[in-house]
Phi, psi and omega in degrees: 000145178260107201271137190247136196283352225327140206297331190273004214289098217088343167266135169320139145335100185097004181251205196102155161297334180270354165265332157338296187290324181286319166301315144351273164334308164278332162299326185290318195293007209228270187298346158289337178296323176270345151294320171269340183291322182292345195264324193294316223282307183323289194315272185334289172001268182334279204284356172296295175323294169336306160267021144253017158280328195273319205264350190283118183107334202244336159215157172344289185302319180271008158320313172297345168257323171328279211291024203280122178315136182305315195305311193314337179275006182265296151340294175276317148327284183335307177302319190285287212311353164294338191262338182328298171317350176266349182296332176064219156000294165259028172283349166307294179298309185302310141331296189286341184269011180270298171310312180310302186277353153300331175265355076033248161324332180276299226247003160262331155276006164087036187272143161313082178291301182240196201279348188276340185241027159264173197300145184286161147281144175322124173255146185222160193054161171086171158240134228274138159235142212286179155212160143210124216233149215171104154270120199287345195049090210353086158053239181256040204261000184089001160075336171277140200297127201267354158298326195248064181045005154340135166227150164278136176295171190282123180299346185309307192326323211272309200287330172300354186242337155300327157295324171313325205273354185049021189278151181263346167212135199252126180252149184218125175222170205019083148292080192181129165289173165213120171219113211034054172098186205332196078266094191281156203256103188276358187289015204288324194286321183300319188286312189297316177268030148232033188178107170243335185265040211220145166267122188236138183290032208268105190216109173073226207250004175249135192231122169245107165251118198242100150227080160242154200299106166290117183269329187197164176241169157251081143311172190248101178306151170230167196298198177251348187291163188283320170279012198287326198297346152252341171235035180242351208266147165331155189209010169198099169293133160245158190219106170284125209215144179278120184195125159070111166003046189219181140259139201241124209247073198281129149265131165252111194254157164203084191288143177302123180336119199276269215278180237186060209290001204263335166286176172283143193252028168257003145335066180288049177263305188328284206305327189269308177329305186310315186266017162280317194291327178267355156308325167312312191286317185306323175322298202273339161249024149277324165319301162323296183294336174281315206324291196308322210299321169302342196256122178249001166278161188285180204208134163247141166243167172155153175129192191252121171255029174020043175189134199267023182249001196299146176082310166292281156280353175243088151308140192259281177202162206282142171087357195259137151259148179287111194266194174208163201256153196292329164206083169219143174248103196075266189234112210281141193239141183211023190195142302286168195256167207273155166080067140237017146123334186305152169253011172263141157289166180280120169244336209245126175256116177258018196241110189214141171247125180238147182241156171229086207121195181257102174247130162227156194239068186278148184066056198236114183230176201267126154259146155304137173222044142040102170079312196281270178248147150254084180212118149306146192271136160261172187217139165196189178206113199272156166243133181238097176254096190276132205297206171263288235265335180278345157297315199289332181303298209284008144268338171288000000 
């Protein structure tokens, strides 16, 4: 009788040439997989950047995408170009398209690129005035919503911490409790008798306290309804302030907030609330942008534009530069700030200054406010050194 042989006949289960070929067989199919996941994962990237250069600012629905932390545009690039080597074949092309939106991405998260974010410089000559801008986090209320367990702080702590700052012009924003909505603040005789040497401002939920010689306000006619002065009111107060013999044009802002964290987002209230809010912004930095476009004076901007996109993809106005603050180190973040209830890390900087003219800015830093808000304060010291033609508007 004739005994038949099998070829695997002495070999462990699966070796053999045909577990070999089989073993083969899943390593090629496991690296084409892994080949297309790096090449899909680039590609998405890529058209992810792509629609948040175009959609950012511009339509509703990505509002819900906007708050995304700035660092990510650094990071996940940064992360896919470690997988390259799984790209194989096409890790060249994938590579170079992974750096491009990495180069990309450092200067729209807001890392020191150009000449325009980098830390001031000492300003020399003209005169200098301090400022500080500061969303107060609804005034001295604990930054908390008073629905939602919030108490009011002792107003001494807040007003002890405004006087710390020795600034000569106080830009202030959400001047207001909120309890199922605005509360406006009947207080300007309290403000005024804690800066009595100070001219105080007050319009909607915006407080400008100055005392350098104020030439002129705009205020915003509003509407008749009892809430129009908040979701109806000016959201970049302007105040025309006399400095080095000229005018110097301070805005003080706070464009509105795009979500709502408190509502539900299974919810369509969540939803229509976004998109009011975002008819808001847009409403208020168009307002903003003729205003300025309209305005021949140098110009300070500052306060919370509740979006890490300002200067890069949310044009403010044509001509303004983006300062960064003089001591952070990479990517400076001012929201949120800590021991205010939030459970997020601080990722996001919505707090921002622009200049116009000849304004230069020194000594210009992120302050702590302990508690008080969660918004870091900026602190700076503007200088406006003035030309002839702008003394003569400002003696006319």
């Amino acid at each position: 009788m004739t005994t038949t042989t099998s070829s695997n006949a002495g070999h462990p289960e699966g070796a053999g040439p045909g577990g070999n070929r089989r073993r083969w067989l899943r390593g090629a199919r496991f690296r084409r997989l892994r080949q297309r996941l790096v090449l899909a994962a680039a590609f998405g990237w890529a058209l992810f950047l792509l629609a948040h250069l175009v959609l950012t600012g511009r339509w509703w629905l990505w509002m819900f995408i906007e708050p995304m932390p700035p660092f990510l545009l650094v990071a996940v690039p940064a992360a896919l170009l470690l997988l390259v080597p799984f790209a194989r074949a096409v890790a060249k092309p994938v590579a170079l398209l992974l750096v491009a939106t990495l180069a990309i991405g450092v200067p729209l998260a807001g890392f020191p690129a150009t000449a325009a974010t980098q830390p001031a410089q000492a300003a020399t000559g003209g005169q200098s005035v301090k400022v500080f801008a500061w969303n107060t986090g609804y005034w001295h209320s604990g930054t908390g919503y008073l629905d939602y367990g919030g108490d009011i702080d002792s107003p001494q702590a807040f007003y002890a911490y405004l006087h710390q700052q020795n600034a000569d012009v106080y830009l202030l924003s959400e001047h207001l409790f909120w309890r199922g909505g605005p509360i406006a603040l009947d207080d300007h005789n309290e403000i005024q008798s804690q800066f009595p040497d100070y001219e105080v401002n007050v319009e909607g939920e915006l407080v400008t306290l100055s005392r350098v010689p104020v030439a002129a306000t705009h205020p915003r006619a509003v509407g008749e309804n009892s809430d129009d002065w908040y979701w109806r009111g000016n959201k970049a107060q302007r105040t025309d302030l006399r400095v080095g013999g000229c005018i110097l044009s301070v805005y003080n802002v706070h464009i509105p907030q795009p979500i709502d964290p408190r509502l539900n987002p299974l919810t369509a209230k969540y939803y229509s609330f976004a998109h009011r809010q975002y008819n808001r912004q847009q409403r208020e930095l168009e307002a903003l942008r003729d205003d300025i476009d309209g305005n021949a004076n140098p110009l300070l901007v500052a306060g919370d534009f509740n979006s890490p996109w300002m200067g890069s993809l949310v044009q403010v106005g044509d001509d303004l530069r983006r300062w960064n603050p003089g001591n952070v180190r990479g990517l400076p973040v001012t929201f949120p700030a800590a021991d205010t209830g939030w459970s997020l890390p601080k990722l996001w900087r919505l707090d921002w200054t622009f200049t116009r003219g000849p304004v230069q800015l020194s000594d210009y830093r992120l302050r702590q406010s302990p508690r008080l808000s969660d918004h870091l304060a900026q602190d700076m010291t503007a200088s406006v050194r003035c030309q002839p033609a702008a003394r003569e508007r400002a003696a006319s």
